[in-house]
Coordinates of C-alpha atoms and ligand atoms in Angstrom, one line a residue:
X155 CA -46.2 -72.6 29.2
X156 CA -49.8 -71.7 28.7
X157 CA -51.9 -73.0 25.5
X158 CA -51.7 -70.8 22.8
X159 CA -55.3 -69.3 22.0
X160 CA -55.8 -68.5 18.6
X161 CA -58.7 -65.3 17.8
X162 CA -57.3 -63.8 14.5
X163 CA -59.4 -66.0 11.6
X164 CA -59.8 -62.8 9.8
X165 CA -56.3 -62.9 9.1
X166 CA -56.9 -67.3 8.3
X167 CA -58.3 -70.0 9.8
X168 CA -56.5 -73.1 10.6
X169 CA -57.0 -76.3 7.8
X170 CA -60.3 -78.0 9.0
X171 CA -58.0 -81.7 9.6
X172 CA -60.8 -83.3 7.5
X173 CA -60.0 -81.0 4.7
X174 CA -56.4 -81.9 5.1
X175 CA -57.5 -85.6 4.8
X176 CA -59.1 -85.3 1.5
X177 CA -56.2 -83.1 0.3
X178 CA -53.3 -85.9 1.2
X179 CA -53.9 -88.3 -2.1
X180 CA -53.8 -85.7 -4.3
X181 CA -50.3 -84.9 -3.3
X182 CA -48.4 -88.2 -5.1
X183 CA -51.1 -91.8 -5.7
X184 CA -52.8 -89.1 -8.1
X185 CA -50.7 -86.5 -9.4
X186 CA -51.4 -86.0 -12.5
X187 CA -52.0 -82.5 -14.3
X188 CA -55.6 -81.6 -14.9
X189 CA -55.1 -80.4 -18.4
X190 CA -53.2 -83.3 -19.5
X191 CA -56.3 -85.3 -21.9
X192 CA -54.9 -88.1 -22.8
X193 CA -54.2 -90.1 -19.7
X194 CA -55.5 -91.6 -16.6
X195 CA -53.3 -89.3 -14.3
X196 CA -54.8 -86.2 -15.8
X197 CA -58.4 -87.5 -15.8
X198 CA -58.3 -88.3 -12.7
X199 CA -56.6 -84.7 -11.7
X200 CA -59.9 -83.2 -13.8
X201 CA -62.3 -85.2 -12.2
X202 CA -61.3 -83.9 -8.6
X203 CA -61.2 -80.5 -9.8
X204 CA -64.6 -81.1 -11.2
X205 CA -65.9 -81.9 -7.9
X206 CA -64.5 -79.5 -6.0
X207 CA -65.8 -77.0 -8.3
X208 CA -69.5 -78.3 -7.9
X209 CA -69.2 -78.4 -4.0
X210 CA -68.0 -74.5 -4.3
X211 CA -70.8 -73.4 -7.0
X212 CA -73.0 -75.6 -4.8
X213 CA -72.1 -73.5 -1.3
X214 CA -72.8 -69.8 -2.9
X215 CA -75.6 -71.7 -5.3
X216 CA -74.4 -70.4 -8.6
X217 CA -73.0 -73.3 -12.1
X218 CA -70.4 -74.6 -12.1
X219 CA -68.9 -73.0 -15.1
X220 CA -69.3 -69.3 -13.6
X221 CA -66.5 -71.0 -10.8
X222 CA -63.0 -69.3 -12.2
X223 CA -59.7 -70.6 -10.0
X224 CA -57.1 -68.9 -8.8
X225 CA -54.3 -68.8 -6.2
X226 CA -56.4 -66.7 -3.7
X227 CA -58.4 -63.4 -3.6
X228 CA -55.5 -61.1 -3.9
X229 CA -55.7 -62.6 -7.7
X230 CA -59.1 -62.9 -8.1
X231 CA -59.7 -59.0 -7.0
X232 CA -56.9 -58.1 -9.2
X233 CA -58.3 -60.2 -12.0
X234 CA -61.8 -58.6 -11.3
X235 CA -61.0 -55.4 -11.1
X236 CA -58.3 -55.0 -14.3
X237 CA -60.0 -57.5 -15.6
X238 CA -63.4 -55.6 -15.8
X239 CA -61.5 -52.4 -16.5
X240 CA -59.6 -54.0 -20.0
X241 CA -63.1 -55.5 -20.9
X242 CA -65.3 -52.7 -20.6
X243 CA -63.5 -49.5 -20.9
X244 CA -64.6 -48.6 -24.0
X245 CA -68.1 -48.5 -22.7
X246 CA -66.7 -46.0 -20.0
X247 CA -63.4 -46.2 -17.5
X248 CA -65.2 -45.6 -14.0
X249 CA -65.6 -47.5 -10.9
X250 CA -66.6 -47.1 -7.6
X251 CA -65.5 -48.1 -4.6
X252 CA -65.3 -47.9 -0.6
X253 CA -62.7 -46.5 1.3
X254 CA -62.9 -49.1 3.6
X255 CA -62.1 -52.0 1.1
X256 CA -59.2 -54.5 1.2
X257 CA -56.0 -53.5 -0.2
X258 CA -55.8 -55.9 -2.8
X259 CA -59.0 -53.5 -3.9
X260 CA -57.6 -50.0 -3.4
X261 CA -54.0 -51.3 -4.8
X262 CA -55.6 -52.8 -7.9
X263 CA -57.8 -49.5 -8.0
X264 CA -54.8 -46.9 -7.6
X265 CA -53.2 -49.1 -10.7
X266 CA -56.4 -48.7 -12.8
X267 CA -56.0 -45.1 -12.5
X268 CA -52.4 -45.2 -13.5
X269 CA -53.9 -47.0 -16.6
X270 CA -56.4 -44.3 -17.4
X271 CA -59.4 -45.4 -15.0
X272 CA -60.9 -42.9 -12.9
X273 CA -62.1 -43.8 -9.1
X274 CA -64.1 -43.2 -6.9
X275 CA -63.4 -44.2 -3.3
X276 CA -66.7 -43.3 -1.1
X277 CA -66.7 -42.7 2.6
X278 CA -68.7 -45.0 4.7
X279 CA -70.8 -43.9 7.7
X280 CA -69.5 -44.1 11.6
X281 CA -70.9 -47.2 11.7
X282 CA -69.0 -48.5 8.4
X283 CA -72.0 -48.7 6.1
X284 CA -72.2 -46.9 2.9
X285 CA -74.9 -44.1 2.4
X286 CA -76.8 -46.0 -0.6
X287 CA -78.1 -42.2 -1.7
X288 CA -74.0 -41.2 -1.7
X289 CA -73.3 -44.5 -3.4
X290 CA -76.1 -44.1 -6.4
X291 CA -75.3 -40.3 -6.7
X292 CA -71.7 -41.2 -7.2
X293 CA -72.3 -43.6 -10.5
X294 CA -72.1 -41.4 -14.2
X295 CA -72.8 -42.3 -17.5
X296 CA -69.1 -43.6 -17.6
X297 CA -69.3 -45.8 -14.6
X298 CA -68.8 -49.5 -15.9
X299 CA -68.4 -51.2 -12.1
X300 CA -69.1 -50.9 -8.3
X301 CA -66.9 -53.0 -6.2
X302 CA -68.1 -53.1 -2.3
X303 CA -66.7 -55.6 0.2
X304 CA -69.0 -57.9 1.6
X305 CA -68.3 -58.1 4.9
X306 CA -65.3 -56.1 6.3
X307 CA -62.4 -57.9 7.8
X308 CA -61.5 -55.7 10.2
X309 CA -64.9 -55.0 11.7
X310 CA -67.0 -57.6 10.1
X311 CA -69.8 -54.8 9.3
X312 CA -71.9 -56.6 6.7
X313 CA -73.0 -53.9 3.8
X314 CA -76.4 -53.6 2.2
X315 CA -75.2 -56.2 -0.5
X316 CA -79.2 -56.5 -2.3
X317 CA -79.9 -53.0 -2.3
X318 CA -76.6 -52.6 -3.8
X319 CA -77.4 -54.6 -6.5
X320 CA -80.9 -52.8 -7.2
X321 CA -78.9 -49.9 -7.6
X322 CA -76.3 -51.4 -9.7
X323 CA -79.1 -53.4 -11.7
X324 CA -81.2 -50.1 -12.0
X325 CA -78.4 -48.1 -13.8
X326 CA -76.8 -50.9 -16.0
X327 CA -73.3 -51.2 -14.2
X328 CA -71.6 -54.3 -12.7
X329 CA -71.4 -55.0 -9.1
X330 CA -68.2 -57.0 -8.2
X331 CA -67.7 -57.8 -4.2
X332 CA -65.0 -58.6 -2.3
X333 CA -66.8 -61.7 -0.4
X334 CA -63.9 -63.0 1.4
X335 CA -64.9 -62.5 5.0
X336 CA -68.4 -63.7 4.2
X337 CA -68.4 -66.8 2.3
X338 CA -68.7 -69.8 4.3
X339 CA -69.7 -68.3 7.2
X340 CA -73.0 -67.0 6.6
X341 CA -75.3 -67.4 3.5
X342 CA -73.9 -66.3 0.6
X343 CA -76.0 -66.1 -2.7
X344 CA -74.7 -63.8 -5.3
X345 CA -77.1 -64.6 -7.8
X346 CA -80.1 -63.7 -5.5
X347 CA -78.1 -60.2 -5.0
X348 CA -77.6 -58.9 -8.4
X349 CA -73.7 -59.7 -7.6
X350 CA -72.3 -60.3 -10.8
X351 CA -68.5 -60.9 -9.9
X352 CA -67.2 -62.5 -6.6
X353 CA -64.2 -63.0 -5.3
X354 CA -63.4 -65.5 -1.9
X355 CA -60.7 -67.4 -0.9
X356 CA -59.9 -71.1 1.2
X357 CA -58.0 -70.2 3.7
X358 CA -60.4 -67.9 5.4
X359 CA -63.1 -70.7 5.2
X360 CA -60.9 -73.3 7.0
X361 CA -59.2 -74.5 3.7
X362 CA -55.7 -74.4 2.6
X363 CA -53.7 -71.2 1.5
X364 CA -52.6 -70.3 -2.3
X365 CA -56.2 -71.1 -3.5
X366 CA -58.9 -69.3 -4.1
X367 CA -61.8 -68.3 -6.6
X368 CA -63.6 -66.0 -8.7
X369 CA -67.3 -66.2 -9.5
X370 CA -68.3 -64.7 -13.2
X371 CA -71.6 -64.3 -14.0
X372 CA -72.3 -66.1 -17.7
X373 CA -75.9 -65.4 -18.4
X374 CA -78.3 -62.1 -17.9
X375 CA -75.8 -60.5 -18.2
X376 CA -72.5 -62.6 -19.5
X377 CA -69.7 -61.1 -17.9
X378 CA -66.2 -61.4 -18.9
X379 CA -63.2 -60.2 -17.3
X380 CA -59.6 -60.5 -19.5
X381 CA -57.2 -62.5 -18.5
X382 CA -54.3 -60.9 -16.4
X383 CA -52.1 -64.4 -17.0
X384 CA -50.9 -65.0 -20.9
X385 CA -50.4 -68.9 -21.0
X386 CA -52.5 -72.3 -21.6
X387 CA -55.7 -70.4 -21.4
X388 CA -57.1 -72.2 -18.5
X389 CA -60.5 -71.8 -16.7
X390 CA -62.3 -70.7 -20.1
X391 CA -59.2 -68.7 -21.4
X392 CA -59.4 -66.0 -18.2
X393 CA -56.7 -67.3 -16.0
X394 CA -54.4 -69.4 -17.5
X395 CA -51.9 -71.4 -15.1
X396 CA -51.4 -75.4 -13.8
X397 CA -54.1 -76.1 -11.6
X398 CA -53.6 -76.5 -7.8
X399 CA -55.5 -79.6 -7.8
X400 CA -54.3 -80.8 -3.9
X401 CA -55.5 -76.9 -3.0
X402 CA -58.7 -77.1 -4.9
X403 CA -59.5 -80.4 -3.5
X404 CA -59.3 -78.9 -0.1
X405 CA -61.0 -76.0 -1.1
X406 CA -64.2 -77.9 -2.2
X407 CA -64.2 -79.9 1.2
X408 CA -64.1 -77.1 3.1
X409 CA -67.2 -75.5 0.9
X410 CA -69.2 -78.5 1.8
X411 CA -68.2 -79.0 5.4
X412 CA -69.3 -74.8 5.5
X413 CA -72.6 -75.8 4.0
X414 CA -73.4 -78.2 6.2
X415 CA -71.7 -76.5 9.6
X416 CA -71.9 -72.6 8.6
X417 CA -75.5 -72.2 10.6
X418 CA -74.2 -74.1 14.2
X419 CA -70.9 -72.5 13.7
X420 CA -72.5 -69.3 13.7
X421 CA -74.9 -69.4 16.5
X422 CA -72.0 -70.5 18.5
X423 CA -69.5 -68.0 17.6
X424 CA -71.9 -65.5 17.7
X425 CA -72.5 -66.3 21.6
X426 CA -69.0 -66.6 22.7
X427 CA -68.2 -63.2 21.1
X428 CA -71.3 -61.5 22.8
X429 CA -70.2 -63.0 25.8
X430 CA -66.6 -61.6 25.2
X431 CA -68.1 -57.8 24.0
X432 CA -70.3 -57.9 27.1
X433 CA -67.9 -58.7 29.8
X434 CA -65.9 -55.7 28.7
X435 CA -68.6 -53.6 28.0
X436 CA -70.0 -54.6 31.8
X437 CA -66.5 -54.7 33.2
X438 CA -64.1 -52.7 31.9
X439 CA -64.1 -48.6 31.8
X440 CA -63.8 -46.8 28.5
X441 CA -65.1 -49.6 26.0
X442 CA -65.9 -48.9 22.7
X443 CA -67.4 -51.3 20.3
X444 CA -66.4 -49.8 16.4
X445 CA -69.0 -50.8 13.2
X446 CA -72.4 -51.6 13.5
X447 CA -72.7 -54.2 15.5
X448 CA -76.2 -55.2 13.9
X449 CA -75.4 -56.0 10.8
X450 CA -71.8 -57.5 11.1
X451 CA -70.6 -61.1 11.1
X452 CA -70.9 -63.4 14.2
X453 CA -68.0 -64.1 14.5
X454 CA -65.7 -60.7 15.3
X455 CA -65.9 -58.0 17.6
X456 CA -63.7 -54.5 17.3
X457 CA -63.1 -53.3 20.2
X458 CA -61.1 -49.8 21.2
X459 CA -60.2 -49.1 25.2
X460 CA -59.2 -45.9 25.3
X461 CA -56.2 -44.5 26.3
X462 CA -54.4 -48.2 26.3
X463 CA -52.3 -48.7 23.4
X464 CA -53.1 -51.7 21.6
X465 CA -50.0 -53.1 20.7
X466 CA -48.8 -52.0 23.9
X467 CA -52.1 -54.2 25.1
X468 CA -50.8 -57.1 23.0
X469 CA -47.5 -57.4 25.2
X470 CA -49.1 -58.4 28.3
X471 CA -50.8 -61.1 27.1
X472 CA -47.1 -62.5 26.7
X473 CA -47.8 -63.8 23.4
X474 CA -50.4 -66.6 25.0
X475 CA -53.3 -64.6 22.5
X476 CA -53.4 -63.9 18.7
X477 CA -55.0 -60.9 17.5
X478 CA -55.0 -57.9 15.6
X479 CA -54.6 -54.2 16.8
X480 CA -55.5 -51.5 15.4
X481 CA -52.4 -50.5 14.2
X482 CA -50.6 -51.2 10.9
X483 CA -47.1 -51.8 10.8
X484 CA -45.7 -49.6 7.9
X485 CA -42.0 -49.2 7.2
X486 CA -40.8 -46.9 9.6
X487 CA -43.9 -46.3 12.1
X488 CA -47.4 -48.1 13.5
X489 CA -50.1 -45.7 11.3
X490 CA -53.5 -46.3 12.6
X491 CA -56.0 -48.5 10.7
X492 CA -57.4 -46.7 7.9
X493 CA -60.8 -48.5 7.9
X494 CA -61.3 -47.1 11.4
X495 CA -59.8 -43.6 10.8
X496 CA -62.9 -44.4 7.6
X497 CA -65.3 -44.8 10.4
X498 CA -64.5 -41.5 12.1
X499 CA -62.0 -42.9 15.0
X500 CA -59.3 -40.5 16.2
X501 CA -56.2 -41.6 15.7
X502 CA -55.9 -42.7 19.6
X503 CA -59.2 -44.9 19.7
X504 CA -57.8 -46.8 16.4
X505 CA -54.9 -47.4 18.3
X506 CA -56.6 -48.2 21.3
X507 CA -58.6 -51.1 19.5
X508 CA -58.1 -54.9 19.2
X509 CA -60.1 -57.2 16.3
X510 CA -61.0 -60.5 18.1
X511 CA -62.1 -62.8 15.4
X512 CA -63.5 -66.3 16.5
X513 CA -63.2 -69.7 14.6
X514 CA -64.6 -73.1 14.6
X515 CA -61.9 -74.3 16.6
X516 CA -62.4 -71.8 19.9
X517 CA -64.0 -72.9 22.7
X518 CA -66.1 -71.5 25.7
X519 CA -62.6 -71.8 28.2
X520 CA -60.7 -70.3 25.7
X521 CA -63.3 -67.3 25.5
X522 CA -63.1 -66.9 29.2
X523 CA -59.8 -66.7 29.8
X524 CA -59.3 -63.6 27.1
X525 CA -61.8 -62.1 28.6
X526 CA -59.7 -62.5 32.1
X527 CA -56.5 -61.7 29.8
X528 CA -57.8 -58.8 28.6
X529 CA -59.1 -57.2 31.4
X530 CA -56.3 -57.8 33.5
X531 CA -54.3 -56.3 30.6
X532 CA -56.1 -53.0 30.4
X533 CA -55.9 -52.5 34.1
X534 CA -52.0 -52.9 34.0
X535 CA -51.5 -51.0 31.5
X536 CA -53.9 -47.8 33.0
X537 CA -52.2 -48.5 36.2
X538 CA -49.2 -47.1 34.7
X539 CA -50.4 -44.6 32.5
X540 CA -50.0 -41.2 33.8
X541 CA -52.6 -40.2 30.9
X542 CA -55.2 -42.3 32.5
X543 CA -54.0 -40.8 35.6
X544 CA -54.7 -37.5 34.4
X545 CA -58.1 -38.6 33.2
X546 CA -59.2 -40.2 36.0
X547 CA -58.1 -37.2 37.8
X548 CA -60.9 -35.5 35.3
X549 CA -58.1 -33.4 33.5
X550 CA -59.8 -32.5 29.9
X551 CA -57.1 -34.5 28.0
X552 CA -58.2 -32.6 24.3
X553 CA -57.2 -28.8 26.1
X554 CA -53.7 -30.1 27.1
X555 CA -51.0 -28.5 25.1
X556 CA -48.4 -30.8 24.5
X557 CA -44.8 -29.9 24.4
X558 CA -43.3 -30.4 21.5
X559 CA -39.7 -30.9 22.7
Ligands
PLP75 C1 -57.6 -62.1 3.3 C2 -58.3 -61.2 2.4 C3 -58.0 -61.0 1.0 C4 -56.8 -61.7 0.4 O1 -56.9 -63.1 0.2 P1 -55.7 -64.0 -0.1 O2 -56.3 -65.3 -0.5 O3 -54.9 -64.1 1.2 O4 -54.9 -63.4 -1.2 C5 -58.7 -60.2 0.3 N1 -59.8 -59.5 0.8 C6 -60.2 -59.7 2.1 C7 -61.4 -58.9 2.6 C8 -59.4 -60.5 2.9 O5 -59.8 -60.6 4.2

């Protein structure tokens, strides 16, 4: 049996095994509950938390106090999202959004509107970047918050987070960001972006899953979100639960280990993954890179070959590779990806594509035998396809007239 090569980290990253180290303690010798005041156990349980909270404001550079915990981003968009709506909508019930965000977005979006919000999802370009003059044409005198993903996890396209803010800034509304795929991997600096809410998560930064965090702006302006959690009133009243002290532990060492690390990591990733996107692009007929592939994280590459089915792909790897396709699994049938049917794909390149996304733990061998995988892969599989066949045979595929029966 053949080593297992892991390439979806957009989906998580392994536990760095020094952040698993740190997180081991906190388990049983000190246990205790970090709101419990009046005892060693639970001052040692705060102190932790404490720290882990510095090392996190320290890695996006904002206090402390703007840190708000929760169990991962799915919660923290939610609590952003309804959290900004509840707050702020008597000053107006708009927001605006991307069609290409996460679903924890768009789900906590479609639910604002079932609680009177209106929303606007805007399209993004072919290359996955939002059309600023679309974006600051689109905010009213109602509009209370813009909510654009950082990086995207499917493509890694990186949007124009500062000029974003400007606009945000520049007509008075909030700008919340979905910074998941971007924190700990490159710079991250909220406060130098006008973001004023930001939500990110451990286990996409090599930490452990079920914990995660919202950042909330306290001065010029002080935001506050209401809580979505009734209880203790925890994490200055806005999410309210027992603290995941093990989790948060792990979550702080993995924000320092990405301070220190995220700028080697990167350069490295970001050759391997050229290297991977060139050897198709040199090798292989019929490659097309999706998203802009200048402003996108180092660390993924989309990548449709057309006419090969990626799922179908998938299978002759013979489960030795991890990735994503294209495709999303939906209760009865494989729909294509809506963020690339967002970027203008036809429904057969978005099912033609597969989402390599690198981690620290790759290496260079690894890299090179996907890229033999692959192209082997693609081959078999045109081999057999009498659509290929057709195409090769320079048939104009788009005139056929298929038979319905
Ligand atoms: C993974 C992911 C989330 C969800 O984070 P969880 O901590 O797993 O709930 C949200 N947004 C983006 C962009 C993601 O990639």
């Amino acid at each position: 049996m053949t080593k297992k090569i892991y390439l979806d980290n957009n989906a998580t990253t392994p536990c760095d095994p020094r952040v698993v180290q740190k997180m081991l303690p906190y388990f049983h010798e000190i246990s205790g509950n970090a709101a419990s005041r009046n005892h060693p156990f639970g001052w040692q349980a705060e102190e932790a938390v404490d720290y882990a909270r510095g090392q996190i404001a320290d890695l996006i550079e904002v206090d402390p106090k703007e840190i708000i915990f929760t169990s991962g981003a799915t919660e923290a968009d939610n609590l952003a999202l309804k959290g900004v709506f509840e707050m702020y909508k008597r000053k107006g019930n708009h927001i605006i959004t991307l069609e290409t965000e996460h679903k924890a977005v768009l789900d906590s979006c479609k639910k604002i509107e079932k609680m009177g919000g209106e929303v606007t999802y805007l399209p993004v370009k072919n290359d996955g970047i939002v059309d600023l003059e679309v974006l600051e044409k689109a905010i009213k005198d109602n509009t209370i918050l813009v909510s654009v993903m950082y990086a995207n996890n499917e493509t890694g396209v990186i949007q124009p987070m500062k000029e974003i803010g400007e606009i945000c800034k520049k007509h008075g509304v909030l700008f919340f960001s979905d910074a998941v795929q971007a924190v700990g991997k490159i710079p991250v600096k909220p406060k130098e972006l006008g973001i004023h809410i930001m939500a990110f998560t451990a286990h996409k930064m090599y930490g452990p899953k079920g914990v995660g965090a919202l950042f909330v702006n306290r001065k010029n302006p002080r935001v506050k979100v209401t809580a979505q959690m009734d209880g203790g009133g925890h994490e200055r009243g806005m999410r309210s639960g027992t603290m995941n002290v093990p989790g948060i532990v792990g979550f702080g060492e993995a924000a320092a280990i990405a301070k220190k690390e995220m700028a080697q990591d990167a350069e490295r990733l970001s050759k391997l993954r050229d290297k991977l996107e060139q050897a198709f692009l040199d090798s292989v007929e019929e490659v097309y890179p999706n998203g802009n592939r200048e402003n996108r994280m180092p660390h993924v590459a989309n990548i449709s070959f057309k006419h090969v089915e990626g799922e179908g792909l998938m299978m002759t790897f013979n489960q030795t590779i991890a990735l994503s396709s294209g495709s999303a699994c939906t209760s009865a049938s494989l729909e294509p990806s809506y963020v690339l049917v967002a970027l203008g794909l036809g429904d057969d390149l978005a099912h033609s594509s597969l989402r390599f996304s690198l981690g620290r733990f790759n290496t260079e061998e690894e890299i090179d035998a996907v890229i033999d995988m692959v192209s082997k892969g693609v081959q078999h599989m045109r081999d057999l396809s009498p659509i290929w066949e057709m195409y090769k045979d320079g048939v104009d595929l788009e005139s056929i007239e298929w038979s319905e029966h």
